[in-house]
PDB file of C-alpha atoms in Angstrom:
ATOM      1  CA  UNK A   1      14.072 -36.858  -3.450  1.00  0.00           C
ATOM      2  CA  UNK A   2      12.455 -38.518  -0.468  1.00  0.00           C
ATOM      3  CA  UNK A   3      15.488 -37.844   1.720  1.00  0.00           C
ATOM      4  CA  UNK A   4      14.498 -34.267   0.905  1.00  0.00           C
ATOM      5  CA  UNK A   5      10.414 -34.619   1.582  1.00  0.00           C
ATOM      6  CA  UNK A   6      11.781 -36.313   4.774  1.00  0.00           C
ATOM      7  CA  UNK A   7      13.698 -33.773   5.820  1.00  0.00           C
ATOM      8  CA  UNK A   8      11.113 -31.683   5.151  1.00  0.00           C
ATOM      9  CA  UNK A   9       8.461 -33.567   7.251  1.00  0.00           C
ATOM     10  CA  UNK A  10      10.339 -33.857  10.378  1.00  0.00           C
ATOM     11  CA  UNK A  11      11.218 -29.870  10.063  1.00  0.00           C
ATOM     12  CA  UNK A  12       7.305 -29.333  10.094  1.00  0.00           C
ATOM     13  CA  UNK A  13       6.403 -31.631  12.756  1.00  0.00           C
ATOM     14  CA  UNK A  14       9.156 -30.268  15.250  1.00  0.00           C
ATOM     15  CA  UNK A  15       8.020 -26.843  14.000  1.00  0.00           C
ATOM     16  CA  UNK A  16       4.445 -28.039  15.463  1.00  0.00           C
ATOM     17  CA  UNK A  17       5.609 -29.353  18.425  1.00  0.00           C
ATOM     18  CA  UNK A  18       7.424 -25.716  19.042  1.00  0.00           C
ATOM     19  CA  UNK A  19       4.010 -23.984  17.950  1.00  0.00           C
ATOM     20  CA  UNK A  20       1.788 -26.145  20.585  1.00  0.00           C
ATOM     21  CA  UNK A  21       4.398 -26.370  23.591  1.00  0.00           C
ATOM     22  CA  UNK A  22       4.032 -30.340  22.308  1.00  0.00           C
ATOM     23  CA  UNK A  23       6.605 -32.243  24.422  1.00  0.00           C
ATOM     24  CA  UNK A  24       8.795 -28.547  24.731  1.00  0.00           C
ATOM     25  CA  UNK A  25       8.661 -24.631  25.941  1.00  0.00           C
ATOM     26  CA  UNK A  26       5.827 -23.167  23.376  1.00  0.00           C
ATOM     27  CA  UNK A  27       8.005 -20.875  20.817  1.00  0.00           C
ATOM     28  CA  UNK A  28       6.242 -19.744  17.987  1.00  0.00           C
ATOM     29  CA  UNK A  29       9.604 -17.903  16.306  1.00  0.00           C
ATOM     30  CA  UNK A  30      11.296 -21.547  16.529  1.00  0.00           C
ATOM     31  CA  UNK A  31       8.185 -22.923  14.792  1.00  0.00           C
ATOM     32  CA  UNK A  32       8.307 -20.531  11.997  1.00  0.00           C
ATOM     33  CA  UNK A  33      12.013 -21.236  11.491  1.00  0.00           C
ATOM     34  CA  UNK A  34      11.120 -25.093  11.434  1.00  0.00           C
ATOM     35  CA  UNK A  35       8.628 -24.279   9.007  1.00  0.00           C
ATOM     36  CA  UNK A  36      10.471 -22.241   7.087  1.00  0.00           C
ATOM     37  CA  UNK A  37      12.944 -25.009   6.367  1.00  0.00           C
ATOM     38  CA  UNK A  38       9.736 -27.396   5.869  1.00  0.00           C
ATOM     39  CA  UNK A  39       8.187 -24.582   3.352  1.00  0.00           C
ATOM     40  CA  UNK A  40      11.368 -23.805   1.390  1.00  0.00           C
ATOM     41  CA  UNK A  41      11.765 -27.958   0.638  1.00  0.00           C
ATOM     42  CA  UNK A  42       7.938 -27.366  -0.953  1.00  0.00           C
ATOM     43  CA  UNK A  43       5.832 -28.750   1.966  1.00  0.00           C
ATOM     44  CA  UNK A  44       2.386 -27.252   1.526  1.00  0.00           C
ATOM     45  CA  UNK A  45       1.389 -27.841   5.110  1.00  0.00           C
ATOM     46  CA  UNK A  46       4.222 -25.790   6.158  1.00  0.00           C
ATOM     47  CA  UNK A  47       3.519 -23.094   4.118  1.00  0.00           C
ATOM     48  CA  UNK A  48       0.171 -22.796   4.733  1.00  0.00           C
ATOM     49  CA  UNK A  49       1.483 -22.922   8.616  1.00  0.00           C
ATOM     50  CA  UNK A  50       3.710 -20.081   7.400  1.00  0.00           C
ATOM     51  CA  UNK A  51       1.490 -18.279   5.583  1.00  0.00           C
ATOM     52  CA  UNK A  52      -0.882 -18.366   8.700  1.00  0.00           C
ATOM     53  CA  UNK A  53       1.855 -16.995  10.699  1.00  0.00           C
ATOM     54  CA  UNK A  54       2.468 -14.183   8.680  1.00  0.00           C
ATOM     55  CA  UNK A  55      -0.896 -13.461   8.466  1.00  0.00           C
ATOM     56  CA  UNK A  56      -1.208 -13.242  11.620  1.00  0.00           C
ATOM     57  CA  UNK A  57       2.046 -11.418  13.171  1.00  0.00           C
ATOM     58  CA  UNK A  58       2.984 -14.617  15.597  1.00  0.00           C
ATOM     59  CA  UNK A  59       6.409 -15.310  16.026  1.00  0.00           C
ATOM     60  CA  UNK A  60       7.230 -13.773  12.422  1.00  0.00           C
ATOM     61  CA  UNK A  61       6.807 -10.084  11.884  1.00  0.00           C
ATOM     62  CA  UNK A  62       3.038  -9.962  10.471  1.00  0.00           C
ATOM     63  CA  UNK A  63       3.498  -9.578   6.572  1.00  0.00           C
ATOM     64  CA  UNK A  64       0.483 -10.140   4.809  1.00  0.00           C
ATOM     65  CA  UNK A  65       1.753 -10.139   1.135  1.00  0.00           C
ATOM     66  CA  UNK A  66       4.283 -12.562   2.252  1.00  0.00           C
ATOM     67  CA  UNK A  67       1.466 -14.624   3.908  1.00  0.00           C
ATOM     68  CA  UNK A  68      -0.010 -14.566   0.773  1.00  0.00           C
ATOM     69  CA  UNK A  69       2.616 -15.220  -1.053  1.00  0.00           C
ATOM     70  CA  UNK A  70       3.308 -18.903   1.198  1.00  0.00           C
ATOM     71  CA  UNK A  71      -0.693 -19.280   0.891  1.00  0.00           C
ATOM     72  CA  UNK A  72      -0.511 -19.473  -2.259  1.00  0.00           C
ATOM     73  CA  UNK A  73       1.915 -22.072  -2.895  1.00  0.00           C
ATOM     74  CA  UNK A  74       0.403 -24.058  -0.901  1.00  0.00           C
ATOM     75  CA  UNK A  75      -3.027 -23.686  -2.637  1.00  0.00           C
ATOM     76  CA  UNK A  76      -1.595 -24.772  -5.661  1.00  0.00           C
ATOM     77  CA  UNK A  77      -0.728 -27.824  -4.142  1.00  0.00           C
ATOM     78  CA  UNK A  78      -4.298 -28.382  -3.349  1.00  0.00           C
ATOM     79  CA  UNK A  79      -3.792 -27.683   0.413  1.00  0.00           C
ATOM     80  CA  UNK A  80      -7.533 -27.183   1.311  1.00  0.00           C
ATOM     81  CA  UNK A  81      -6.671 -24.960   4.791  1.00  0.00           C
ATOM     82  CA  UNK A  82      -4.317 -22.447   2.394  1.00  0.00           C
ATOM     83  CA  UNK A  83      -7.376 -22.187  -0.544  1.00  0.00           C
ATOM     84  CA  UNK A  84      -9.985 -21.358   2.137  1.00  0.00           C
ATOM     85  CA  UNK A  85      -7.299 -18.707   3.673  1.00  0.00           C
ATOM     86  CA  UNK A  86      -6.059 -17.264   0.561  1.00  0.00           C
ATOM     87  CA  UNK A  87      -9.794 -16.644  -0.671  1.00  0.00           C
ATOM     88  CA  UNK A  88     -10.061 -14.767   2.521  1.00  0.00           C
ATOM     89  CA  UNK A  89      -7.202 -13.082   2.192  1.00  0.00           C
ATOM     90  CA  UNK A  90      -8.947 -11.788  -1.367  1.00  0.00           C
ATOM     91  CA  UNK A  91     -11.901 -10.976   0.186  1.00  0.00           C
ATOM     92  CA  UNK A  92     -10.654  -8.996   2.935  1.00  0.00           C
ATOM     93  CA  UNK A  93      -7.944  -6.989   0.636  1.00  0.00           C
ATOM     94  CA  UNK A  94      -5.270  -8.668   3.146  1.00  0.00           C
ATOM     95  CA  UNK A  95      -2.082  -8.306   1.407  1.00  0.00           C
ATOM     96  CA  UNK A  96      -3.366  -7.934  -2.050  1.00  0.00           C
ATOM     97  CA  UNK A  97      -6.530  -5.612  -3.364  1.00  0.00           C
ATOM     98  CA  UNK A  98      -9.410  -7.109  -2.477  1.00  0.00           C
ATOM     99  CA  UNK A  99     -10.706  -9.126  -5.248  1.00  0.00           C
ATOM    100  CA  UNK A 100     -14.410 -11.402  -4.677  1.00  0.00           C
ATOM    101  CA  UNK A 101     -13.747 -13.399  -7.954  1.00  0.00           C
ATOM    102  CA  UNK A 102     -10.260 -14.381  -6.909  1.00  0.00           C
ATOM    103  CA  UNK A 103     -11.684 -15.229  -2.974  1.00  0.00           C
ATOM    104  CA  UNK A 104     -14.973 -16.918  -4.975  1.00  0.00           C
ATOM    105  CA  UNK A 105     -12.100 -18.966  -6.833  1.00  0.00           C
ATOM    106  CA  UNK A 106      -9.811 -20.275  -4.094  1.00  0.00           C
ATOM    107  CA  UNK A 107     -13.361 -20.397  -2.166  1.00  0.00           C
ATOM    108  CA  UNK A 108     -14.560 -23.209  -4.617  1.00  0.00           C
ATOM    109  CA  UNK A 109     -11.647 -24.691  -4.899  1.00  0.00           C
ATOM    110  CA  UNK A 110     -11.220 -25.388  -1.137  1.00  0.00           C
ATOM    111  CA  UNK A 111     -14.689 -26.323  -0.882  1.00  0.00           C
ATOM    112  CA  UNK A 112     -14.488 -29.033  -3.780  1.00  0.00           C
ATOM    113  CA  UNK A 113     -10.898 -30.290  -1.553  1.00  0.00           C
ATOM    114  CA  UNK A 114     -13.113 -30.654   2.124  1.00  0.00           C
ATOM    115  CA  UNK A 115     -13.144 -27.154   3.718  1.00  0.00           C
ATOM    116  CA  UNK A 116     -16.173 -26.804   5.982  1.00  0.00           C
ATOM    117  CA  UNK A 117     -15.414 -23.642   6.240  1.00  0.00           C
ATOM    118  CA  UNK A 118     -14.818 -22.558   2.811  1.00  0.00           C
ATOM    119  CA  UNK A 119     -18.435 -24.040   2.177  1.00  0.00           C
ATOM    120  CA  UNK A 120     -19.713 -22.005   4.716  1.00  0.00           C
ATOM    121  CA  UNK A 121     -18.846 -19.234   3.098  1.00  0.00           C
ATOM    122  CA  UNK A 122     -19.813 -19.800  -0.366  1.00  0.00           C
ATOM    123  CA  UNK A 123     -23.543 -20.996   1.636  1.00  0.00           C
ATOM    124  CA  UNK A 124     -23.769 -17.446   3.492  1.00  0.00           C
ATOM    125  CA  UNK A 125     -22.437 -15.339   0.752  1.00  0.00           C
ATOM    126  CA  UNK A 126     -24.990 -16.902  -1.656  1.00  0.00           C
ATOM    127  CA  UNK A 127     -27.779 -16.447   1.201  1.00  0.00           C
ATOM    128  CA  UNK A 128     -26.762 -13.086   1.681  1.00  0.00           C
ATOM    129  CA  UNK A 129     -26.825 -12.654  -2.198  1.00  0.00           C
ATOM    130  CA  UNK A 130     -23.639 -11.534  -2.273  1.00  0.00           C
ATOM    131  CA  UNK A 131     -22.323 -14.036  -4.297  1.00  0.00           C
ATOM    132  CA  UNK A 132     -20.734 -14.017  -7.592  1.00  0.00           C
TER     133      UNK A 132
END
């Protein structure tokens, strides 16, 4: 089992490297197929790096139900970046129907795991009395 999480750790990290031009050419498509590897072995900070990347069309044709979908299972590890993301993916109706008590959800969840930004937006919602 650890030969796998290893395995799975070095695919994310050179999928990094490939995503920043860390140490080699910047190629976002070879970072997504690094992290692809990384996410299909169960690494959550690969799929929330392939979720993002879906999201967001680089390197990867944009999908957003597919970003969800890798957002997702990395929330339910408890990756704080992927809870704040997937609750905005609710909120904005990004590859799945918009849906505030699902984005309020993943929204508390990521605050309660360290996202800055996931409190920020539970604070301006609830100042803006939009909150649910």
């Amino acid at each position: 089992m650890s030969n796998a999480l290893d395995l799975a750790i070095a695919a994310y990290q050179i999928g990094r490297r490939y995503e920043m031009g860390d140490g080699v050419v910047m190629d976002v498509e070879a970072a997504a197929g690094f992290y692809r590897q990384a996410a299909m072995r169960g690494l959550a900070e690969a799929q929330h790096a392939l979720g993002f990347l879906h999201a967001t069309g680089q390197g990867v044709v944009r999908d957003e139900a597919l970003a969800v979908r890798w957002l997702r299972e990395a929330a339910e590890q408890g990756h704080a970046d992927a809870q704040h993301n997937l609750g905005v993916m609710y909120a904005e109706g990004r590859g799945v129907d918009v849906n505030y008590a699902e984005a309020v959800r993943w929204f508390y969840r990521a605050a309660g795991n360290g996202s800055q930004y996931a409190q920020d937006w539970l604070d301006s919602s609830e100042q803006a009395g939009t909150a649910i």
